[in-house]
XYZ file of C-alpha atoms in Angstrom:
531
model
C 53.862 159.516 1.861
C 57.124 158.091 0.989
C 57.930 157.855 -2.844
C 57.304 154.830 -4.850
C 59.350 152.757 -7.690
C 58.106 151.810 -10.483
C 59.333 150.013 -14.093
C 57.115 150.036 -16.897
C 56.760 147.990 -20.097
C 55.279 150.430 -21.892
C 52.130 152.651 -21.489
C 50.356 149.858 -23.167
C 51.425 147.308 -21.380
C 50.583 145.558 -18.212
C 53.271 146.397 -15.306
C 55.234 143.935 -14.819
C 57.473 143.151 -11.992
C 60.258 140.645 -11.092
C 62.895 141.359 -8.072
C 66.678 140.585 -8.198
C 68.102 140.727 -5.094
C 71.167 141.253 -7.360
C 70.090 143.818 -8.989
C 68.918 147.468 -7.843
C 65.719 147.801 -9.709
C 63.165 145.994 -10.729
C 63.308 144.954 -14.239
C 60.908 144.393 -17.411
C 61.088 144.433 -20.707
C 58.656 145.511 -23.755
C 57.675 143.640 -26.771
C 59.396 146.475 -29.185
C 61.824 147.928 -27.186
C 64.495 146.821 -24.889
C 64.973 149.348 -22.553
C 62.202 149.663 -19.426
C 61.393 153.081 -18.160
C 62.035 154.220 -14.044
C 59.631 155.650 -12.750
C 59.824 158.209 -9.896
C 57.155 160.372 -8.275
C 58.042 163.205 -5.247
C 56.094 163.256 -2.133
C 52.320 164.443 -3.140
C 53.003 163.794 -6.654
C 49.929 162.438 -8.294
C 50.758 159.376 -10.877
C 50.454 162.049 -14.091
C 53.536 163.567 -12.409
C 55.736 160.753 -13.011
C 59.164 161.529 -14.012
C 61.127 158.563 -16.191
C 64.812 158.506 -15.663
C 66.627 155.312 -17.679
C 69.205 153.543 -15.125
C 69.988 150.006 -15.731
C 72.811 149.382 -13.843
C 73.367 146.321 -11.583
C 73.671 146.329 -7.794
C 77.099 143.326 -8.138
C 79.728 144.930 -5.978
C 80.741 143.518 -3.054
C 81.787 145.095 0.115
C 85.372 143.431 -0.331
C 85.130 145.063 -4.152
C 84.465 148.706 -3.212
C 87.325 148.683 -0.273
C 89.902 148.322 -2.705
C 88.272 150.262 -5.540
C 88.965 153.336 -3.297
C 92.199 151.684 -2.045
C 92.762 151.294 -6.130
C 91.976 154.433 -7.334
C 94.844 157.033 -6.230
C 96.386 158.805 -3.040
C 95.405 161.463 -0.534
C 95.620 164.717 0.706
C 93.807 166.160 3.964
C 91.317 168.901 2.488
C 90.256 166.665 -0.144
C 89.915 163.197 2.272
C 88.263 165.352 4.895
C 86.029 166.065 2.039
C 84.965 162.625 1.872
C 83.132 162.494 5.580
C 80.213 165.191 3.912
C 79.888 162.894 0.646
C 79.915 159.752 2.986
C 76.538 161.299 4.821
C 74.907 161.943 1.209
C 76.158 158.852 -0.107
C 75.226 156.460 2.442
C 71.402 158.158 2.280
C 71.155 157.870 -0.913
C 73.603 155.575 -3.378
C 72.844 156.043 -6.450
C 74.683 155.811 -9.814
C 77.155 158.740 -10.105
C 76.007 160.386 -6.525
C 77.721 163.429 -6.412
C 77.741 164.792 -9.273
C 73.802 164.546 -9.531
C 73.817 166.012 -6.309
C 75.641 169.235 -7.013
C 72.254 169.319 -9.298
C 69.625 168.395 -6.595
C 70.697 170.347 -3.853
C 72.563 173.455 -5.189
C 71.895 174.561 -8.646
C 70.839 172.468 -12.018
C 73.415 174.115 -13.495
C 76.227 173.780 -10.967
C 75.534 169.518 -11.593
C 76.116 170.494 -15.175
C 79.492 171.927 -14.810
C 80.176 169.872 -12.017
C 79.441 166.658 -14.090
C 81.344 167.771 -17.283
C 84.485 168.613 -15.264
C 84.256 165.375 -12.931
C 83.998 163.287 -16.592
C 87.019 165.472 -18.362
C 88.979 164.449 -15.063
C 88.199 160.659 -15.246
C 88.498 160.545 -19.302
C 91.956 162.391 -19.269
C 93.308 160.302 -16.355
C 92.532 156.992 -18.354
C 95.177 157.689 -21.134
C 97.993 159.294 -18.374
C 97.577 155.617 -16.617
C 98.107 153.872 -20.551
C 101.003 156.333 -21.445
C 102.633 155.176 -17.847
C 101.841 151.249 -18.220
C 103.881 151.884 -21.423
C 106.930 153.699 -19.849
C 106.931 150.901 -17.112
C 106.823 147.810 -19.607
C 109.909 149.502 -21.247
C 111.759 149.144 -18.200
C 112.444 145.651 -19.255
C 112.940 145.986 -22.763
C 111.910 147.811 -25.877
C 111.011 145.554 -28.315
C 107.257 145.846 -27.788
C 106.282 148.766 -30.063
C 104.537 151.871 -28.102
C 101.382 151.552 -30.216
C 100.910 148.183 -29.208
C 101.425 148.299 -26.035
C 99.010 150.936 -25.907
C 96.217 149.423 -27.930
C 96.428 145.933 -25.511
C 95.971 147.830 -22.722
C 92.745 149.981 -24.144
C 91.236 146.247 -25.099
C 92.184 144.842 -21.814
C 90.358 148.160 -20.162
C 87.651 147.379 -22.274
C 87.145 143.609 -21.372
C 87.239 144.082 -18.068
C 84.384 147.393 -18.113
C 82.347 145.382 -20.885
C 81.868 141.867 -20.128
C 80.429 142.359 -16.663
C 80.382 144.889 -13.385
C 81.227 141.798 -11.664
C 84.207 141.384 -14.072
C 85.106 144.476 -13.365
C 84.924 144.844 -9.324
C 87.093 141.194 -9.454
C 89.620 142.334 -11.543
C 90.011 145.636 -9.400
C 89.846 143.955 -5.956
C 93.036 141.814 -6.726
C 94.771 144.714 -8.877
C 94.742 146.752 -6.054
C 95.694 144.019 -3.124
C 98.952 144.229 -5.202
C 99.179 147.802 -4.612
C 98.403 146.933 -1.044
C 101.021 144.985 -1.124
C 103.569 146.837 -2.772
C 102.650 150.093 -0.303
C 103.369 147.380 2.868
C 106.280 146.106 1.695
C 108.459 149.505 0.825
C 107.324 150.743 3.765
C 109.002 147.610 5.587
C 111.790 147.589 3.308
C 112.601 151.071 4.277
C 112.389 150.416 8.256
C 114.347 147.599 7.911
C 117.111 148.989 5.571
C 116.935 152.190 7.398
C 118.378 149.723 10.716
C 121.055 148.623 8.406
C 119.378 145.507 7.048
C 120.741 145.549 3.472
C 123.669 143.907 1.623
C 126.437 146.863 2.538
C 124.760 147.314 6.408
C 124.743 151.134 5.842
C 122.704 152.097 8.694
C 121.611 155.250 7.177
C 118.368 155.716 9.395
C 117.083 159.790 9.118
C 120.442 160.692 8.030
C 119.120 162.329 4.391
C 116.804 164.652 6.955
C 120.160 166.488 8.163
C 122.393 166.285 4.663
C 121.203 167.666 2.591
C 118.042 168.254 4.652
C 114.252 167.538 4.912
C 113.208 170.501 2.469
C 114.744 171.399 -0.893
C 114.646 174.715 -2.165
C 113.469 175.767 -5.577
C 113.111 179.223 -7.246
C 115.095 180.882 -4.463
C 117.687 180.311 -1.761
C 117.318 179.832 2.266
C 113.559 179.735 4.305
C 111.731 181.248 1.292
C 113.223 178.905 -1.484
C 112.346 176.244 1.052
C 108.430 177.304 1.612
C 108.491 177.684 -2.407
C 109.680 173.755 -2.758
C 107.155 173.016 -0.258
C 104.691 174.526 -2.208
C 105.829 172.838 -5.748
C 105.027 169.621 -4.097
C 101.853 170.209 -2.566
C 100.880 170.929 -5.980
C 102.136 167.698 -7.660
C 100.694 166.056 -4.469
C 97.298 167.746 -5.487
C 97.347 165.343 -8.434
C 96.958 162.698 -6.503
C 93.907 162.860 -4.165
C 91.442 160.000 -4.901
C 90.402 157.116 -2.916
C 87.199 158.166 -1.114
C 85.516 159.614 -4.486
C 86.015 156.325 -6.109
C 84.222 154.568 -2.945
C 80.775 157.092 -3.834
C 80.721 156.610 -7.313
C 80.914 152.689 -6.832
C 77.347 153.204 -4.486
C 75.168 152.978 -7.706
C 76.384 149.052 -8.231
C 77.121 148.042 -4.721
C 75.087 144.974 -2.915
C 73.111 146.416 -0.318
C 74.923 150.000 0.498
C 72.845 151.326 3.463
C 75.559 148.641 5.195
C 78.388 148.079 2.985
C 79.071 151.795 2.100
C 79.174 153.485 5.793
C 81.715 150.795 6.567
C 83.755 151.316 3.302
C 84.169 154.872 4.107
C 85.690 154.287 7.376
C 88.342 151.410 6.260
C 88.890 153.261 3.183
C 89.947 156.665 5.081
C 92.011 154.994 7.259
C 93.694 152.679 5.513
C 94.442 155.531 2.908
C 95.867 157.772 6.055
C 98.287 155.470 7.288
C 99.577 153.574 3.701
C 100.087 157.049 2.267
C 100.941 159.210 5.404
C 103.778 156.062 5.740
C 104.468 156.377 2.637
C 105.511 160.104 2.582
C 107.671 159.311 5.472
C 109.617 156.378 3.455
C 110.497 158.269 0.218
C 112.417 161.238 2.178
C 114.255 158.633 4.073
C 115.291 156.519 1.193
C 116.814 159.235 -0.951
C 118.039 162.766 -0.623
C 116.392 165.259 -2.980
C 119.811 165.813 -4.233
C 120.445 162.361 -5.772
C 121.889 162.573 -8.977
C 120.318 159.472 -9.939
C 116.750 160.840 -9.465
C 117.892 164.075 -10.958
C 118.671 162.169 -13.945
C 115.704 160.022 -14.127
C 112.894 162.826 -14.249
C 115.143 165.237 -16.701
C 116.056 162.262 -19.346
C 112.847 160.234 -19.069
C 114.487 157.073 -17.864
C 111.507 153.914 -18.179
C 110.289 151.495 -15.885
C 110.220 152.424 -12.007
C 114.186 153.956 -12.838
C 112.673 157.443 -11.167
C 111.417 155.782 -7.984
C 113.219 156.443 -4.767
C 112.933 152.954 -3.489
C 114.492 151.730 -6.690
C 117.337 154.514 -6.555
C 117.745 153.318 -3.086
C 117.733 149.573 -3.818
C 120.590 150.096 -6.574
C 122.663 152.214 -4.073
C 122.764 149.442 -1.622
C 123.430 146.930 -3.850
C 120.141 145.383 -3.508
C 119.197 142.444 -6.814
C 115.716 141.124 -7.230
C 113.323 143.591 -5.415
C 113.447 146.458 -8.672
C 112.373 144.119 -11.058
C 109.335 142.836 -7.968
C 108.720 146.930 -7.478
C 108.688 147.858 -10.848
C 106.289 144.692 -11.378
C 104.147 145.740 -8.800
C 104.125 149.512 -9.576
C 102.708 148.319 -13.122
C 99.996 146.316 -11.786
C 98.392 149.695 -9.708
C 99.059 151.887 -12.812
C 96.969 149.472 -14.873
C 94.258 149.570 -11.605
C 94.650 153.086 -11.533
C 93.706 153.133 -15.234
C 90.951 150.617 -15.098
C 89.082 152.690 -12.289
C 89.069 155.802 -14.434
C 87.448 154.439 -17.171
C 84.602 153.241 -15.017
C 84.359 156.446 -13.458
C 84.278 158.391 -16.443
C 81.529 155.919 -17.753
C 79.161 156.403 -14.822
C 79.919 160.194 -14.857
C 78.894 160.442 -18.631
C 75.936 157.925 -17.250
C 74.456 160.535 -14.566
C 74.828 163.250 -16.311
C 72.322 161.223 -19.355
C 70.655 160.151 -16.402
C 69.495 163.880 -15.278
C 69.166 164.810 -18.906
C 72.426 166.444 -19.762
C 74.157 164.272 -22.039
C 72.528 162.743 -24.838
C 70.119 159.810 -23.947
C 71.740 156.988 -25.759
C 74.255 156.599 -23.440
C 71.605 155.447 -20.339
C 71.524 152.360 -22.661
C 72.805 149.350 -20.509
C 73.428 145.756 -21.763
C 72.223 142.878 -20.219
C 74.509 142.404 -17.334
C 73.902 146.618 -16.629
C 76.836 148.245 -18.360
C 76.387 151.054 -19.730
C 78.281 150.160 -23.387
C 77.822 153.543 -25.114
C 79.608 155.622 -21.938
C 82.210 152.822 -21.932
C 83.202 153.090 -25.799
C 83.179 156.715 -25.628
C 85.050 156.799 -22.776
C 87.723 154.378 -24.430
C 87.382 156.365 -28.020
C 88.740 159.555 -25.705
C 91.570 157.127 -24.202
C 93.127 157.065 -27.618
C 94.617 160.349 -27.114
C 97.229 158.264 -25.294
C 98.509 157.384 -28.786
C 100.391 161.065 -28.725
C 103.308 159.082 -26.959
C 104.285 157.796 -30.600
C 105.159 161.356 -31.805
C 105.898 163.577 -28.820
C 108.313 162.660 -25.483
C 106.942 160.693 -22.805
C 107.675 162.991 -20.205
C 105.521 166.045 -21.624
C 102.412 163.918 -22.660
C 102.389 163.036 -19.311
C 103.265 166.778 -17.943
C 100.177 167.656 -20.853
C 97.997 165.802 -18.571
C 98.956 166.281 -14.923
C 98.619 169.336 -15.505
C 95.131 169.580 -16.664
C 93.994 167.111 -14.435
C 95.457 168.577 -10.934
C 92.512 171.414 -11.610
C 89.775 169.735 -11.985
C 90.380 167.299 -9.399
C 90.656 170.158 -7.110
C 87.720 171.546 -8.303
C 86.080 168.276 -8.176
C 86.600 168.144 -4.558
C 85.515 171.780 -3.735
C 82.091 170.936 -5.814
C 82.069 167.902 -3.251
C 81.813 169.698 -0.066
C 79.836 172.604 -1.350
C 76.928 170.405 -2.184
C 77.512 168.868 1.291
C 77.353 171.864 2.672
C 73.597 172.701 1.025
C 72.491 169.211 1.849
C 73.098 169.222 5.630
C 71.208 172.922 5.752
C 68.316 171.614 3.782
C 67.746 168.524 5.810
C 68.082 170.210 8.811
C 65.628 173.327 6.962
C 63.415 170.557 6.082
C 63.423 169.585 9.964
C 65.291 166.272 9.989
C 68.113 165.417 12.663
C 71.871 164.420 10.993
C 71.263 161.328 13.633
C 68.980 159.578 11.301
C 71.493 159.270 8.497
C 72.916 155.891 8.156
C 76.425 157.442 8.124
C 77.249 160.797 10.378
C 80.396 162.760 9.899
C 82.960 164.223 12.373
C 82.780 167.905 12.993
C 79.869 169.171 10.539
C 79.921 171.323 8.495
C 83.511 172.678 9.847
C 85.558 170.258 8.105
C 83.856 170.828 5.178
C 84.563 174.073 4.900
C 87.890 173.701 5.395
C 87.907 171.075 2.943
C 86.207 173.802 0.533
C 88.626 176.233 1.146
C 91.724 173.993 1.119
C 90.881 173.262 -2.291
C 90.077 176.590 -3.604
C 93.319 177.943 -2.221
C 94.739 175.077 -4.128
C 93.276 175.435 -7.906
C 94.820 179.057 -7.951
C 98.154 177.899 -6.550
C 98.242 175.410 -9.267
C 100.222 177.276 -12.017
C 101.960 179.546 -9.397
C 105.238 178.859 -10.904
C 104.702 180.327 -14.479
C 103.783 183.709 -12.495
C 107.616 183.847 -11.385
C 110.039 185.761 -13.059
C 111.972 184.406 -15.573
C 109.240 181.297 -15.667
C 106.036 182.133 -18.299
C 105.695 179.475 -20.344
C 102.000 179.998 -21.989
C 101.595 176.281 -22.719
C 102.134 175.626 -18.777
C 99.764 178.522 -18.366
C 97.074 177.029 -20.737
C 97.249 173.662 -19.154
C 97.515 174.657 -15.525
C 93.917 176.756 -15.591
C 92.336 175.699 -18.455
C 89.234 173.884 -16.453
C 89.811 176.671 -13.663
C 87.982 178.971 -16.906
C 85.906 176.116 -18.816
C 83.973 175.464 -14.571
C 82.386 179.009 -14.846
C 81.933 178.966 -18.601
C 79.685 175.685 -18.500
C 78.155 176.720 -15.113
C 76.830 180.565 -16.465
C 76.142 179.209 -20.015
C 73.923 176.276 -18.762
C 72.041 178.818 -15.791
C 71.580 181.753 -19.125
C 70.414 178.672 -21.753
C 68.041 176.979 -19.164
C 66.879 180.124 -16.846
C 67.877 177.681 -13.872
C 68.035 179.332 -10.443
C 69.862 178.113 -6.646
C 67.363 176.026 -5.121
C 65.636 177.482 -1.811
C 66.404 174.799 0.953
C 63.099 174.342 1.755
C 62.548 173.335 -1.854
C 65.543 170.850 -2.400
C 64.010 167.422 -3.022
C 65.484 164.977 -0.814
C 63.155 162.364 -1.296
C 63.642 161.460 -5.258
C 65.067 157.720 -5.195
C 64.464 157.187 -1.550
C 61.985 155.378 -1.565
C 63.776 152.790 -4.572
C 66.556 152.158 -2.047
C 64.278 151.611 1.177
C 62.496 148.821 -0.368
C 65.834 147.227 -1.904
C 67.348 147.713 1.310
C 64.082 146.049 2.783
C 63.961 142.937 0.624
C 67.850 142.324 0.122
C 68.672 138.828 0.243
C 72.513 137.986 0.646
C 73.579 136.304 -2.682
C 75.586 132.958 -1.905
C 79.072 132.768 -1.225
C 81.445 132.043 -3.974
């Protein structure tokens, strides 16, 4: 028998039940309390083996929202993306509020979700104030009468607007945030074809000609092929720090409009559209600028504000282009603050599952009215005002403080990601289901996966590889650089010795919990109206 979905006033009461096609759940509410309970029971559960779990979130995302959201949320980088194809296939079956980090609990290890969970929600907290803290440095790019505390403090109440009013609110205000970063990504990479061709004020028709002097690679902590493989390496590492997109997509499947559909088709648009803006991308900075530019030198070593450290506006300035810095820098603020506003609902619906499986306090599966959960979003925002360090320290190392810190667990993130994958595609095929009946199949099972998983892992313990070279220890780059690579283990062997959890047998995984919940929304989904 297929599960079954229940919400309950109260063991007193009389069920009640009234469908939204709006919303994901059916919803009731008691006479004394104002939370309604979720009911779930496995397969050949009886009804005194009813589990409650507390989710009031709000299926109001539209396909056009969670496109962007992923668009919205960062960059790329081809183990982690690839990653993306497994957590699609999980996803797709089941979408539910903070998927894959209550997966890594389901299908691996109770306390692998645990640790999995805290790290994912460190990574999405500690992102929130890097995005404030470089909103700030951009606004200053135009002047510097605005105080730093303020600035900071208008963006934390615009973030918190935006996350509180509404998820609706919310998946507006990040669909036309990040069709500006659409359109800033499009238009550098046209400005750079077209200036490259000698379309710009002095007609310098400069095409690959900072490929040959001073060359393609740069060298760093050595001289000739080995100095170069070394640079290479230092910037696959600060490239690490940006791989999002995809993630963003699955943790949006909780609140999206009916996702059977919407989120096998987000995944594919997503992925691509990621590929080519950022692969493009790539291409267009080492064109614009040679890695010897004084000018950039400059920028990164004496802080400079606003967009003053970007290659395209180096470039601009050197061919005595007016207008388009101000437009880029303008632009470049507007997906910092998207950036920004997509942490802080990830972080909220990461704190939200892990309440949801019963590892974070209860109180925060409380929801308002319109489904947000308010108690993950303050907390969440309370964290963000770690951003006011800018006020008494340099710009330039808070933000190092939390690259750094954050380049680990989002690597770590992503190697949790395809792990779990991993254990779900041998249990369902244990459990003697075919990969065909998934609403979303992935290319090349389970091979890029494991490459994915590897990638990654190579990655976390090449992310401090500098401070290891002679002459280089710093124990503060040290600390930050592997800090979460030691806290993963700590909360995953503390949580299996407190709680006597063991690796689930694949036989035994359940993949049925909330299955049968999204069949029957999926059944009875009615389009909401246009507009």
């Amino acid at each position: 028998m297929a599960t079954t979905g229940f919400e309950a006033r109260s063991s007193e009461k009389e069920l009640q039940h009234e469908r939204s096609p709006a919303s994901k759940t059916f919803s009731a509410k008691g006479s004394e309390v104002d939370e309604a309970v979720h009911y779930t029971a496995t397969d050949g559960a009886d009804s005194d083996s009813l589990k409650p779990v507390y989710d009031f979130t709000h299926r109001t995302l539209k396909s056009r929202h969670i496109q962007l959201i992923g668009i919205g949320g960062g960059g790329l980088a081809p183990y982690s993306s690839l990653s993306q194809y497994g957590a699609a296939e999980m996803v797709t079956y089941l979408p539910i509020s903070s998927p894959f980090i209550r997966f890594a609990g389901r299908f691996v290890d109770e306390a692998f979700g645990v640790a999995a969970g805290y790290n994912f929600f460190v990574l999405e907290a500690m992102l929130v104030p890097f995005e404030v803290v470089a909103c700030n440095l951009i606004i200053h790019y135009w002047s510097e009468i605005i105080p730093t505390g303020g600035m900071i403090a208008m963006i934390l109440i615009l973030y918190a607007m935006i996350n509180i009013f509404a998820v609706k609110w919310y998946g507006e205000a990040e669909f036309w945030l990040s069709l500006g970063k659409v359109i800033l990504i499009i238009g550098l990479i046209s400005y750079t074809f077209v200036t490259m061709l000698g379309g710009n004020p002095i007609h310098d028709r400069y095409g690959f000609r900072f490929w040959k002097d001073p060359g393609a690679f740069g060298e760093a902590y050595g001289t000739g092929s080995l100095g170069r493989f070394v640079g290479f390496l230092v910037c696959l590492v600060q490239a690490s720090y940006t791989i999002s997109g995809p993630d963003y997509v699955s943790m949006a499947a909780g609140e999206a409009e009916n996702p059977r559909v919407v989120m096998p088709r987000a995944y594919k648009k997503v992925f691509g559209r990621l590929t080519a803006f950022f692969v493009l991308g790539s291409l267009a900075v080492g064109l614009n600028v040679p890695y010897t530019s004084p000018e950039l030198a400059a920028a990164f070593e004496q802080g400079e504000p606003g967009a003053a450290a970007s290659p395209y506006v180096i470039s601009m300035i050197r061919l005595r282009i007016d207008v388009l810095p101000d437009i880029v820098n303008a632009l470049i603020f507007t997906a910092c603050f998207s950036a920004g506003n997509s942490y802080v609902y990830c972080a909220s619906r990461a704190l939200l599952g892990l309440a949801l499986e019963g590892r974070a306090p209860r109180f925060f599966t409380r929801c308002l009215k319109n489904g947000v959960p308010i108690y993950c979003v303050l907390f969440v925002l309370l964290i963000s005002l770690i951003s006011f360090l800018q006020v008494s320290n340099g710009t330039a190392t808070v933000l190092r403080w939390f690259v750094s810190i954050i380049t680990a667990s989002q690597l770590i993130n992503f190697a949790v990601i395809t792990f779990t994958y991993t254990r779900f595609k041998k249990a369902w095929e244990a459990q003697g289901h075919s990969r065909d009946d998934l609403p979303y199949k992935g290319w090349y099972q389970p091979f890029l996966a494991w490459y994915a998983f590897c990638g990654c892992i190579v990655m976390i313990l090449m992310n401090g590889f500098t401070v290891f070279i002679r002459g280089n220890w710093q124990i503060t780059n040290f600390f930050f650089c592997y800090t979460m690579v030691g806290v993963f283990p700590i909360l995953y062997f503390g949580w299996k010795i407190l709680k006597g959890t063991k690796i689930i047998k694949l036989t035994e995984v359940d993949l049925r919990k909330d299955v049968a919940e999204i069949e029957e929304y999926t059944q009875n989904y009615i389009p909401s109206p246009p507009g």
